[in-house]
PDB file of C-alpha atoms in Angstrom:
ATOM      1  CA  LYS D  19      13.024 -39.964  69.547  1.00 69.00           C
ATOM      2  CA  ALA D  20      15.326 -37.438  67.905  1.00 81.00           C
ATOM      3  CA  GLY D  21      17.016 -34.917  70.151  1.00 92.00           C
ATOM      4  CA  VAL D  22      17.195 -31.161  69.872  1.00 96.00           C
ATOM      5  CA  THR D  23      18.783 -30.090  66.615  1.00 96.00           C
ATOM      6  CA  GLN D  24      20.437 -26.780  65.853  1.00 97.00           C
ATOM      7  CA  THR D  25      21.551 -25.311  62.573  1.00 97.00           C
ATOM      8  CA  PRO D  26      24.031 -24.269  61.498  1.00 97.00           C
ATOM      9  CA  ARG D  27      26.647 -25.821  63.770  1.00 96.00           C
ATOM     10  CA  TYR D  28      29.309 -23.267  62.913  1.00 96.00           C
ATOM     11  CA  LEU D  29      29.091 -19.739  61.616  1.00 96.00           C
ATOM     12  CA  ILE D  30      31.554 -16.971  60.867  1.00 98.00           C
ATOM     13  CA  LYS D  31      30.305 -13.419  60.515  1.00 97.00           C
ATOM     14  CA  THR D  32      31.824  -9.936  60.529  1.00 97.00           C
ATOM     15  CA  ARG D  33      30.990  -7.041  62.807  1.00 97.00           C
ATOM     16  CA  GLY D  34      27.813  -5.229  61.881  1.00 97.00           C
ATOM     17  CA  GLN D  35      26.213  -8.191  60.158  1.00 97.00           C
ATOM     18  CA  GLN D  36      23.185 -10.022  61.444  1.00 97.00           C
ATOM     19  CA  VAL D  37      22.704 -13.732  62.003  1.00 98.00           C
ATOM     20  CA  THR D  38      19.791 -16.133  62.415  1.00 98.00           C
ATOM     21  CA  LEU D  39      20.134 -19.418  64.274  1.00 98.00           C
ATOM     22  CA  SER D  40      17.596 -22.218  64.158  1.00 98.00           C
ATOM     23  CA  CYS D  41      16.469 -24.772  66.720  1.00 98.00           C
ATOM     24  CA  SER D  42      14.139 -27.753  66.347  1.00 98.00           C
ATOM     25  CA  PRO D  43      12.955 -29.099  69.703  1.00 96.00           C
ATOM     26  CA  ILE D  44      12.302 -32.692  70.642  1.00 94.00           C
ATOM     27  CA  SER D  45       9.011 -33.839  69.164  1.00 93.00           C
ATOM     28  CA  GLY D  46       6.162 -32.892  71.495  1.00 90.00           C
ATOM     29  CA  HIS D  47       8.157 -30.321  73.416  1.00 91.00           C
ATOM     30  CA  ARG D  48       6.513 -26.926  73.484  1.00 90.00           C
ATOM     31  CA  SER D  49       9.041 -24.777  75.289  1.00 90.00           C
ATOM     32  CA  VAL D  50      12.292 -23.625  73.740  1.00 94.00           C
ATOM     33  CA  SER D  51      14.968 -21.688  75.611  1.00 95.00           C
ATOM     34  CA  TRP D  52      18.168 -20.119  74.348  1.00 97.00           C
ATOM     35  CA  TYR D  53      21.446 -19.682  76.206  1.00 97.00           C
ATOM     36  CA  GLN D  54      24.736 -18.025  75.394  1.00 97.00           C
ATOM     37  CA  GLN D  55      27.955 -19.689  76.551  1.00 96.00           C
ATOM     38  CA  THR D  56      31.230 -17.781  76.664  1.00 95.00           C
ATOM     39  CA  PRO D  57      34.479 -18.436  78.555  1.00 90.00           C
ATOM     40  CA  GLY D  58      34.149 -15.167  80.457  1.00 88.00           C
ATOM     41  CA  GLN D  59      30.456 -15.080  81.330  1.00 90.00           C
ATOM     42  CA  GLY D  60      29.632 -18.770  81.395  1.00 92.00           C
ATOM     43  CA  LEU D  61      26.118 -19.874  80.554  1.00 95.00           C
ATOM     44  CA  GLN D  62      23.582 -17.086  80.421  1.00 95.00           C
ATOM     45  CA  PHE D  63      19.867 -17.285  79.705  1.00 94.00           C
ATOM     46  CA  LEU D  64      18.677 -15.339  76.673  1.00 96.00           C
ATOM     47  CA  PHE D  65      14.951 -16.055  76.418  1.00 93.00           C
ATOM     48  CA  GLU D  66      12.268 -18.715  76.475  1.00 92.00           C
ATOM     49  CA  TYR D  67       9.404 -19.253  74.078  1.00 93.00           C
ATOM     50  CA  PHE D  68       6.244 -21.224  74.703  1.00 90.00           C
ATOM     51  CA  SER D  69       3.281 -21.452  72.355  1.00 88.00           C
ATOM     52  CA  GLU D  70       4.829 -18.837  70.070  1.00 93.00           C
ATOM     53  CA  THR D  71       5.072 -16.315  72.932  1.00 92.00           C
ATOM     54  CA  GLN D  72       8.130 -15.106  74.778  1.00 92.00           C
ATOM     55  CA  ARG D  73       7.700 -16.274  78.386  1.00 86.00           C
ATOM     56  CA  ASN D  74      10.950 -15.144  79.957  1.00 86.00           C
ATOM     57  CA  LYS D  75      13.769 -12.886  78.939  1.00 90.00           C
ATOM     58  CA  GLY D  76      17.318 -12.578  80.199  1.00 91.00           C
ATOM     59  CA  ASN D  77      19.425  -9.484  80.502  1.00 91.00           C
ATOM     60  CA  PHE D  78      20.581  -9.034  76.917  1.00 95.00           C
ATOM     61  CA  PRO D  79      20.284  -5.994  74.640  1.00 96.00           C
ATOM     62  CA  GLY D  80      17.511  -5.660  72.118  1.00 95.00           C
ATOM     63  CA  ARG D  81      19.855  -6.763  69.344  1.00 97.00           C
ATOM     64  CA  PHE D  82      19.059 -10.278  70.507  1.00 98.00           C
ATOM     65  CA  SER D  83      15.606 -11.437  69.521  1.00 97.00           C
ATOM     66  CA  GLY D  84      13.775 -14.636  68.879  1.00 97.00           C
ATOM     67  CA  ARG D  85      10.576 -16.193  67.765  1.00 97.00           C
ATOM     68  CA  GLN D  86       8.779 -19.490  67.831  1.00 97.00           C
ATOM     69  CA  PHE D  87       6.663 -21.041  65.132  1.00 96.00           C
ATOM     70  CA  SER D  88       3.469 -23.044  65.432  1.00 95.00           C
ATOM     71  CA  ASN D  89       5.428 -26.312  65.156  1.00 94.00           C
ATOM     72  CA  SER D  90       7.540 -25.172  68.172  1.00 94.00           C
ATOM     73  CA  ARG D  91      10.658 -24.627  66.092  1.00 97.00           C
ATOM     74  CA  SER D  92      12.472 -21.512  67.153  1.00 98.00           C
ATOM     75  CA  GLU D  93      14.880 -19.020  65.697  1.00 98.00           C
ATOM     76  CA  MET D  94      17.036 -16.423  67.346  1.00 98.00           C
ATOM     77  CA  ASN D  95      18.424 -13.404  65.597  1.00 98.00           C
ATOM     78  CA  VAL D  96      21.322 -11.165  66.503  1.00 97.00           C
ATOM     79  CA  SER D  97      21.569  -7.893  64.640  1.00 95.00           C
ATOM     80  CA  THR D  98      24.548  -5.565  64.329  1.00 96.00           C
ATOM     81  CA  LEU D  99      26.990  -8.195  65.497  1.00 97.00           C
ATOM     82  CA  GLU D 100      29.791  -7.248  67.876  1.00 97.00           C
ATOM     83  CA  LEU D 101      33.017  -9.096  68.589  1.00 97.00           C
ATOM     84  CA  GLY D 102      31.685  -9.943  72.045  1.00 96.00           C
ATOM     85  CA  ASP D 103      28.812 -11.903  70.509  1.00 97.00           C
ATOM     86  CA  SER D 104      31.237 -14.684  69.631  1.00 97.00           C
ATOM     87  CA  ALA D 105      29.947 -17.607  71.641  1.00 97.00           C
ATOM     88  CA  LEU D 106      28.324 -21.003  71.657  1.00 96.00           C
ATOM     89  CA  TYR D 107      24.567 -20.545  71.428  1.00 97.00           C
ATOM     90  CA  LEU D 108      22.627 -23.381  72.973  1.00 97.00           C
ATOM     91  CA  CYS D 109      18.997 -24.211  72.511  1.00 96.00           C
ATOM     92  CA  ALA D 110      17.051 -26.330  74.979  1.00 95.00           C
ATOM     93  CA  SER D 111      13.561 -27.758  74.851  1.00 93.00           C
ATOM     94  CA  SER D 112      11.199 -28.976  77.531  1.00 89.00           C
ATOM     95  CA  LEU D 113       7.854 -30.676  77.495  1.00 84.00           C
ATOM     96  CA  ASP D 114       5.330 -28.421  79.153  1.00 68.00           C
ATOM     97  CA  THR D 115       5.582 -25.371  81.313  1.00 55.00           C
ATOM     98  CA  THR D 116       1.881 -24.805  81.974  1.00 59.00           C
ATOM     99  CA  SER D 117       1.781 -27.030  85.035  1.00 58.00           C
ATOM    100  CA  GLY D 118       3.895 -24.693  87.124  1.00 52.00           C
ATOM    101  CA  LEU D 119       6.388 -27.493  87.648  1.00 56.00           C
ATOM    102  CA  GLN D 120       9.966 -27.125  86.537  1.00 58.00           C
ATOM    103  CA  GLU D 121      10.380 -29.288  83.496  1.00 74.00           C
ATOM    104  CA  THR D 122      13.746 -30.742  82.584  1.00 84.00           C
ATOM    105  CA  GLN D 123      15.456 -29.019  79.701  1.00 89.00           C
ATOM    106  CA  TYR D 124      17.240 -30.996  77.007  1.00 91.00           C
ATOM    107  CA  PHE D 125      19.984 -29.266  75.089  1.00 95.00           C
ATOM    108  CA  GLY D 126      21.063 -29.305  71.493  1.00 95.00           C
ATOM    109  CA  PRO D 127      24.709 -29.402  70.349  1.00 95.00           C
ATOM    110  CA  GLY D 128      24.846 -25.639  69.916  1.00 96.00           C
ATOM    111  CA  THR D 129      25.814 -23.217  67.183  1.00 97.00           C
ATOM    112  CA  ARG D 130      29.301 -21.810  67.478  1.00 96.00           C
ATOM    113  CA  LEU D 131      29.356 -18.227  66.231  1.00 98.00           C
ATOM    114  CA  LEU D 132      32.584 -16.402  65.525  1.00 98.00           C
ATOM    115  CA  VAL D 133      32.409 -12.670  64.854  1.00 97.00           C
ATOM    116  CA  LEU D 134      35.443 -11.163  63.119  1.00 97.00           C
TER     117      LEU D 134
ATOM    118  CA  GLY Y  15      18.165 -13.142  92.457  1.00 79.00           C
ATOM    119  CA  ASP Y  16      18.861 -16.819  92.115  1.00 86.00           C
ATOM    120  CA  SER Y  17      22.486 -17.908  91.943  1.00 91.00           C
ATOM    121  CA  VAL Y  18      24.618 -21.049  91.904  1.00 95.00           C
ATOM    122  CA  THR Y  19      28.186 -21.340  93.139  1.00 95.00           C
ATOM    123  CA  GLN Y  20      30.449 -24.240  92.222  1.00 94.00           C
ATOM    124  CA  MET Y  21      33.822 -25.157  93.575  1.00 81.00           C
ATOM    125  CA  GLU Y  22      36.629 -23.679  91.601  1.00 76.00           C
ATOM    126  CA  GLY Y  23      38.337 -25.915  89.137  1.00 81.00           C
ATOM    127  CA  PRO Y  24      39.956 -27.455  87.359  1.00 94.00           C
ATOM    128  CA  VAL Y  25      39.930 -30.784  89.155  1.00 95.00           C
ATOM    129  CA  THR Y  26      42.440 -33.466  88.189  1.00 97.00           C
ATOM    130  CA  LEU Y  27      42.090 -37.015  89.503  1.00 97.00           C
ATOM    131  CA  SER Y  28      43.524 -40.419  88.836  1.00 97.00           C
ATOM    132  CA  GLU Y  29      41.287 -43.166  87.555  1.00 97.00           C
ATOM    133  CA  GLU Y  30      39.238 -44.873  90.304  1.00 96.00           C
ATOM    134  CA  ALA Y  31      39.578 -41.894  92.650  1.00 97.00           C
ATOM    135  CA  PHE Y  32      36.605 -40.475  94.564  1.00 97.00           C
ATOM    136  CA  LEU Y  33      35.030 -37.344  93.126  1.00 97.00           C
ATOM    137  CA  THR Y  34      33.236 -34.503  94.875  1.00 97.00           C
ATOM    138  CA  ILE Y  35      32.254 -31.277  93.166  1.00 97.00           C
ATOM    139  CA  ASN Y  36      30.651 -28.806  95.539  1.00 97.00           C
ATOM    140  CA  CYS Y  37      27.603 -26.789  94.583  1.00 97.00           C
ATOM    141  CA  THR Y  38      25.642 -24.329  96.698  1.00 97.00           C
ATOM    142  CA  TYR Y  39      22.726 -22.209  95.663  1.00 95.00           C
ATOM    143  CA  THR Y  40      20.737 -19.147  96.620  1.00 92.00           C
ATOM    144  CA  ALA Y  41      17.077 -19.087  95.696  1.00 89.00           C
ATOM    145  CA  THR Y  42      13.699 -18.305  97.132  1.00 81.00           C
ATOM    146  CA  GLY Y  43      11.015 -20.911  97.231  1.00 78.00           C
ATOM    147  CA  TYR Y  44      11.563 -24.471  96.114  1.00 81.00           C
ATOM    148  CA  PRO Y  45      13.877 -24.751  93.133  1.00 89.00           C
ATOM    149  CA  SER Y  46      14.674 -27.889  91.206  1.00 90.00           C
ATOM    150  CA  LEU Y  47      18.373 -28.711  91.040  1.00 94.00           C
ATOM    151  CA  PHE Y  48      20.340 -30.227  88.187  1.00 95.00           C
ATOM    152  CA  TRP Y  49      23.769 -31.402  87.174  1.00 97.00           C
ATOM    153  CA  TYR Y  50      24.631 -31.146  83.510  1.00 97.00           C
ATOM    154  CA  VAL Y  51      27.783 -32.411  81.812  1.00 97.00           C
ATOM    155  CA  GLN Y  52      29.455 -31.001  78.718  1.00 96.00           C
ATOM    156  CA  TYR Y  53      31.945 -33.026  76.716  1.00 93.00           C
ATOM    157  CA  PRO Y  54      34.380 -31.240  74.398  1.00 88.00           C
ATOM    158  CA  GLY Y  55      32.665 -29.737  71.385  1.00 84.00           C
ATOM    159  CA  GLU Y  56      29.208 -30.770  72.498  1.00 87.00           C
ATOM    160  CA  GLY Y  57      26.115 -29.304  74.120  1.00 90.00           C
ATOM    161  CA  LEU Y  58      24.927 -30.014  77.648  1.00 94.00           C
ATOM    162  CA  GLN Y  59      23.661 -33.397  78.731  1.00 94.00           C
ATOM    163  CA  LEU Y  60      21.468 -33.838  81.777  1.00 94.00           C
ATOM    164  CA  LEU Y  61      23.330 -35.989  84.288  1.00 97.00           C
ATOM    165  CA  LEU Y  62      20.866 -36.024  87.181  1.00 96.00           C
ATOM    166  CA  LYS Y  63      18.254 -33.932  88.924  1.00 94.00           C
ATOM    167  CA  ALA Y  64      16.333 -33.537  92.171  1.00 94.00           C
ATOM    168  CA  THR Y  65      13.090 -31.655  92.575  1.00 89.00           C
ATOM    169  CA  LYS Y  66      12.587 -31.441  96.331  1.00 89.00           C
ATOM    170  CA  ALA Y  67      14.494 -31.447  99.583  1.00 91.00           C
ATOM    171  CA  ASP Y  68      16.233 -34.722 100.538  1.00 94.00           C
ATOM    172  CA  ASP Y  69      15.755 -36.141  97.031  1.00 94.00           C
ATOM    173  CA  LYS Y  70      18.774 -37.987  95.692  1.00 96.00           C
ATOM    174  CA  GLY Y  71      19.448 -37.869  91.985  1.00 96.00           C
ATOM    175  CA  SER Y  72      21.638 -40.573  90.499  1.00 97.00           C
ATOM    176  CA  ASN Y  73      22.881 -41.660  87.097  1.00 96.00           C
ATOM    177  CA  LYS Y  74      25.928 -43.508  85.710  1.00 95.00           C
ATOM    178  CA  GLY Y  75      27.429 -43.838  89.193  1.00 97.00           C
ATOM    179  CA  PHE Y  76      27.050 -40.137  89.975  1.00 98.00           C
ATOM    180  CA  GLU Y  77      24.902 -39.000  92.894  1.00 98.00           C
ATOM    181  CA  ALA Y  78      23.766 -35.724  94.419  1.00 98.00           C
ATOM    182  CA  THR Y  79      21.407 -35.049  97.319  1.00 98.00           C
ATOM    183  CA  TYR Y  80      19.226 -31.940  97.575  1.00 96.00           C
ATOM    184  CA  ARG Y  81      20.070 -30.439 100.991  1.00 96.00           C
ATOM    185  CA  LYS Y  82      17.785 -27.536 101.741  1.00 93.00           C
ATOM    186  CA  GLU Y  83      19.247 -26.883 105.191  1.00 93.00           C
ATOM    187  CA  THR Y  84      22.710 -26.263 103.695  1.00 95.00           C
ATOM    188  CA  THR Y  85      21.417 -25.100 100.267  1.00 95.00           C
ATOM    189  CA  SER Y  86      23.739 -27.573  98.601  1.00 96.00           C
ATOM    190  CA  PHE Y  87      23.694 -30.162  95.831  1.00 97.00           C
ATOM    191  CA  HIS Y  88      27.171 -31.684  95.790  1.00 98.00           C
ATOM    192  CA  LEU Y  89      28.053 -34.122  93.020  1.00 98.00           C
ATOM    193  CA  GLU Y  90      29.832 -37.361  93.988  1.00 98.00           C
ATOM    194  CA  LYS Y  91      31.132 -40.451  92.289  1.00 98.00           C
ATOM    195  CA  GLY Y  92      32.900 -43.290  94.017  1.00 97.00           C
ATOM    196  CA  SER Y  93      35.287 -44.264  91.233  1.00 96.00           C
ATOM    197  CA  VAL Y  94      35.906 -42.000  88.265  1.00 97.00           C
ATOM    198  CA  GLN Y  95      36.956 -43.135  84.807  1.00 97.00           C
ATOM    199  CA  VAL Y  96      38.913 -41.422  82.068  1.00 96.00           C
ATOM    200  CA  SER Y  97      35.666 -41.131  80.127  1.00 96.00           C
ATOM    201  CA  ASP Y  98      34.238 -38.900  82.885  1.00 97.00           C
ATOM    202  CA  SER Y  99      36.580 -36.099  81.831  1.00 96.00           C
ATOM    203  CA  ALA Y 100      34.301 -33.174  80.990  1.00 96.00           C
ATOM    204  CA  VAL Y 101      32.926 -29.920  82.345  1.00 96.00           C
ATOM    205  CA  TYR Y 102      30.217 -30.270  84.990  1.00 97.00           C
ATOM    206  CA  PHE Y 103      27.578 -27.605  85.592  1.00 97.00           C
ATOM    207  CA  CYS Y 104      25.286 -27.278  88.568  1.00 97.00           C
ATOM    208  CA  ALA Y 105      22.024 -25.486  87.812  1.00 95.00           C
ATOM    209  CA  LEU Y 106      18.688 -24.560  89.306  1.00 92.00           C
ATOM    210  CA  SER Y 107      15.282 -23.567  88.018  1.00 88.00           C
ATOM    211  CA  GLY Y 108      12.020 -22.492  89.555  1.00 77.00           C
ATOM    212  CA  GLY Y 109      13.438 -20.461  92.402  1.00 62.00           C
ATOM    213  CA  LEU Y 110      10.097 -18.860  93.088  1.00 57.00           C
ATOM    214  CA  GLU Y 111       7.230 -20.659  94.718  1.00 44.00           C
ATOM    215  CA  GLU Y 112       4.937 -19.948  91.820  1.00 43.00           C
ATOM    216  CA  THR Y 113       6.475 -19.450  88.477  1.00 52.00           C
ATOM    217  CA  SER Y 114       6.274 -20.516  84.924  1.00 51.00           C
ATOM    218  CA  GLY Y 115       8.929 -21.279  82.438  1.00 59.00           C
ATOM    219  CA  SER Y 116      12.061 -23.327  82.605  1.00 71.00           C
ATOM    220  CA  ARG Y 117      14.794 -20.750  83.018  1.00 85.00           C
ATOM    221  CA  LEU Y 118      18.014 -22.318  84.262  1.00 91.00           C
ATOM    222  CA  THR Y 119      20.596 -20.506  86.359  1.00 92.00           C
ATOM    223  CA  PHE Y 120      24.015 -22.125  86.040  1.00 95.00           C
ATOM    224  CA  GLY Y 121      27.138 -22.263  88.110  1.00 95.00           C
ATOM    225  CA  GLU Y 122      30.507 -21.462  86.591  1.00 94.00           C
ATOM    226  CA  GLY Y 123      31.279 -25.037  85.625  1.00 95.00           C
ATOM    227  CA  THR Y 124      34.027 -27.335  86.884  1.00 96.00           C
ATOM    228  CA  GLN Y 125      36.514 -28.897  84.485  1.00 96.00           C
ATOM    229  CA  LEU Y 126      37.289 -32.482  85.482  1.00 96.00           C
ATOM    230  CA  THR Y 127      40.255 -34.329  84.051  1.00 97.00           C
ATOM    231  CA  VAL Y 128      40.764 -37.984  84.911  1.00 97.00           C
ATOM    232  CA  ASN Y 129      44.177 -39.467  84.166  1.00 96.00           C
ATOM    233  CA  PRO Y 130      44.750 -43.184  83.567  1.00 95.00           C
TER     234      PRO Y 130
END
């Protein structure tokens, strides 16, 4: 079974621009979560989508947004980029979150974003 | 809120040495606990997990036991190899007794370098 895929793998943008990152979960997985990884802040949760609805949201400004499609693929968007948005953005998928149990998350390779 | 604290790194060992990376957590309810590993330039890979107190997770020679009385989940390996060099993250999810979603809270990460 194919793993989580993310595109693009690398991206260079300038301040003020916007960017869209894509994530395809493992087949059959319905939950997609996004994380930001930086040397200073470590791994921080951005948001989670399940059945096309945002289930959880981390403590990030409104410039960070996401969505999920009916096939569970997800995109995240960052508008008005700032230098501090330079990071590795990781997507993770899990099977089912309706049971109330904590499902294991499987991560993609990430998209490395550099803002100049 | 939920939090995870890992021992400060980096950790440098010789091949075949014994490894311990300490991890303690703060959470309400009954969280699941995880160790993830990140190799250079890659995303996170699940190493092992435990979902309830006294559970032992194990994989590839690594072990960790869920200790609720000490709120700990220390990672151990009896004999490390050069190929184990990576960054190790302790994480938890489901800190509340009833919750939905798969939000992970991560520790700071511990860089392990194993020399031949």
